[in-house]
Short mmCIF file of C-alpha atoms in Angstrom, two decimals:
data_model
loop_
_atom_site.label_atom_id
_atom_site.label_comp_id
_atom_site.label_asym_id
_atom_site.label_seq_id
_atom_site.Cartn_x
_atom_site.Cartn_y
_atom_site.Cartn_z
CA LYS A 1 98.03 52.91 203.56
CA MET A 2 101.76 52.24 203.79
CA CYS A 3 101.42 48.81 202.14
CA SER A 4 99.42 50.32 199.31
CA ALA A 5 102.03 53.04 198.86
CA LEU A 6 104.78 50.43 198.66
CA ALA A 7 102.73 48.35 196.22
CA GLU A 8 102.34 51.38 193.93
CA HIS A 9 106.09 51.88 193.67
CA ASP A 10 107.28 51.61 190.05
CA LYS A 11 110.14 49.20 190.72
CA MET A 12 108.15 46.79 192.88
CA PRO A 13 107.97 43.29 191.32
CA PRO A 14 104.44 42.18 190.39
CA TRP A 15 104.46 39.25 192.84
CA ALA A 16 105.40 41.62 195.68
CA LYS A 17 102.68 44.10 194.68
CA ASN A 18 100.06 41.36 194.82
CA LEU A 19 101.36 40.11 198.15
CA LEU A 20 101.35 43.58 199.70
CA GLN A 21 97.85 44.30 198.43
CA GLN A 22 96.58 41.02 199.87
CA LEU A 23 98.37 41.51 203.20
CA ALA A 24 97.40 45.19 203.57
CA PRO A 25 94.25 44.58 205.69
CA PHE A 26 96.06 42.16 207.99
CA LEU A 27 99.11 44.41 208.35
CA GLY A 28 96.83 47.37 209.05
CA MET A 29 95.10 45.50 211.86
CA LEU A 30 98.48 44.34 213.17
CA ALA A 31 99.77 47.92 213.16
CA GLN A 32 96.69 49.10 215.08
CA LEU A 33 97.18 46.30 217.61
CA VAL A 34 100.83 47.24 218.07
CA ASP A 35 99.84 50.91 218.46
CA GLN A 36 97.32 50.00 221.15
CA ILE A 37 99.32 47.49 223.19
CA GLY A 38 102.80 48.84 222.42
CA PRO A 39 102.82 51.45 225.21
CA TYR A 40 101.76 48.83 227.78
CA VAL A 41 104.39 46.35 226.63
CA GLY A 42 106.99 49.11 226.66
CA GLN A 43 105.98 50.13 230.16
CA ALA A 44 106.18 46.51 231.33
CA PHE A 45 109.70 46.15 229.88
CA THR A 46 110.74 49.47 231.42
CA MET A 47 109.49 48.38 234.83
CA ALA A 48 111.12 44.94 234.49
CA TYR A 49 114.42 46.56 233.52
CA ALA A 50 114.21 48.97 236.45
CA PHE A 51 113.55 46.01 238.77
CA TYR A 52 116.46 44.10 237.19
CA THR A 53 118.87 46.99 237.74
CA TRP A 54 117.61 47.50 241.30
CA LEU A 55 118.18 43.89 242.39
CA PRO A 56 121.60 42.83 243.68
CA GLY A 57 123.58 40.57 241.33
CA HIS A 58 123.44 37.49 243.56
CA ILE A 59 119.63 37.63 243.68
CA ILE A 60 119.51 37.69 239.87
CA THR A 61 121.79 34.63 239.81
CA ALA A 62 119.47 32.88 242.30
CA ILE A 63 116.41 33.68 240.16
CA TYR A 64 118.27 32.30 237.14
CA GLY A 65 119.07 29.11 239.08
CA VAL A 66 115.45 28.62 240.13
CA ALA A 67 114.29 29.21 236.53
CA LEU A 68 116.74 26.56 235.30
CA CYS A 69 115.12 24.01 237.61
CA PHE A 70 112.10 24.04 235.31
CA PHE A 71 114.09 23.03 232.22
CA GLY A 72 114.16 19.35 233.20
CA GLY A 73 116.46 17.29 230.99
CA HIS A 74 117.61 20.39 229.12
CA PHE A 75 119.30 21.81 232.22
CA PRO A 76 122.91 21.42 230.96
CA SER A 77 121.99 22.78 227.51
CA ALA A 78 120.31 25.84 229.04
CA ILE A 79 123.35 26.59 231.19
CA ALA A 80 125.71 26.13 228.24
CA ALA A 81 123.59 28.35 225.97
CA LEU A 82 123.32 31.19 228.49
CA GLU A 83 126.98 31.07 229.45
CA THR A 84 127.98 31.05 225.78
CA PHE A 85 125.78 34.08 225.18
CA ARG A 86 127.24 35.85 228.21
CA ILE A 87 130.86 35.11 227.32
CA SER A 88 130.57 35.89 223.60
CA GLY A 89 129.20 39.41 223.96
CA GLY A 90 125.91 39.23 225.84
CA ASP A 91 126.62 42.57 227.54
CA ARG A 92 127.14 44.25 224.16
CA VAL A 93 123.93 42.71 222.79
CA MET A 94 121.99 44.00 225.78
CA SER A 95 123.52 47.47 225.34
CA CYS A 96 122.62 47.49 221.63
CA LEU A 97 119.06 46.36 222.35
CA LYS A 98 118.73 49.16 224.88
CA ASP A 99 119.93 51.66 222.25
CA LEU A 100 117.51 50.29 219.65
CA TRP A 101 114.68 50.53 222.18
CA THR A 102 115.56 54.18 222.80
CA ASP A 103 115.41 54.89 219.05
CA PHE A 104 112.15 52.95 218.70
CA GLN A 105 110.58 55.06 221.44
CA ALA A 106 111.77 58.25 219.71
CA VAL A 107 110.20 57.13 216.41
CA ARG A 108 106.96 56.14 218.14
CA ILE A 109 106.65 59.54 219.84
CA ALA A 110 107.55 61.45 216.65
CA ASN A 111 105.02 59.38 214.67
CA ALA A 112 102.24 60.11 217.17
CA GLU A 113 103.00 63.84 216.94
CA ASP A 114 103.16 63.68 213.13
CA ASN A 115 99.80 61.92 212.94
CA LYS A 116 98.19 64.82 214.85
CA LYS A 117 99.86 67.59 212.84
CA ASP A 118 97.57 69.90 210.87
CA ASP A 119 99.81 72.46 209.15
CA ASP A 120 97.13 73.90 206.88
CA GLY A 121 94.67 74.40 209.77
CA ASP A 122 91.64 72.82 208.11
CA GLY A 123 90.85 70.52 211.05
CA VAL A 124 91.97 67.33 209.28
CA ALA A 125 95.32 65.73 210.05
CA ASP A 126 97.82 66.12 207.22
CA VAL A 127 98.55 62.38 207.08
CA ASP A 128 94.90 61.81 206.12
CA GLN A 129 95.12 64.28 203.23
CA VAL A 130 98.35 63.34 201.46
CA SER A 131 98.72 60.72 198.75
CA ARG A 132 100.10 57.29 199.57
CA LYS A 133 103.46 58.11 198.00
CA GLU A 134 103.75 61.36 199.95
CA LEU A 135 102.78 59.53 203.15
CA LEU A 136 105.45 56.89 202.57
CA SER A 137 108.09 59.57 201.94
CA ARG A 138 106.93 61.50 204.98
CA LYS A 139 107.09 58.50 207.31
CA ILE A 140 110.48 57.32 206.03
CA GLY A 141 111.80 60.85 206.54
CA LEU A 142 110.32 60.90 210.02
CA ILE A 143 112.11 57.66 210.91
CA LEU A 144 115.40 58.91 209.52
CA ARG A 145 115.11 62.20 211.43
CA SER A 146 114.12 60.48 214.70
CA VAL A 147 116.84 57.86 215.06
CA ASN A 148 120.51 58.23 215.86
CA PRO A 149 122.29 56.68 212.83
CA ASP A 150 125.51 56.03 214.74
CA ARG A 151 123.61 54.06 217.37
CA ILE A 152 121.80 52.04 214.70
CA MET A 153 125.02 51.26 212.85
CA THR A 154 126.73 50.23 216.08
CA ALA A 155 123.81 47.99 217.01
CA PHE A 156 123.65 46.26 213.63
CA GLY A 157 127.34 46.50 212.76
#
């Protein structure tokens, strides 16, 4: 539905309209897949992060060393790449990714609640009754209301 709503936009170039209309079934299936497996992936990342923060620092370094053993001839390159990442702001990147994940979770929860909403009380969800343009406006508004703009700007700025 969202792809069709974007394709109907007046200022959309014709080549983009055609592309969106052709990709709509695939993107719809991809969105359903993400909706179904997203909570499990999120839970796995949450558990992995909790485990990471629970472990002492020297154990994490040992796990990193063992993992590097499997890089074979690329061992020096892997060390250089990771150390460069760590020195040039890896902690800030991890903090920003954590903030983005928090906002993503907020949007996901707000979207699930919005999809169930039935303001007119006719037994059919409102998102199934509105036009494509109204749905697009509604979902963009939902995203903008759900995220913290300062956190987003800090993460991407």
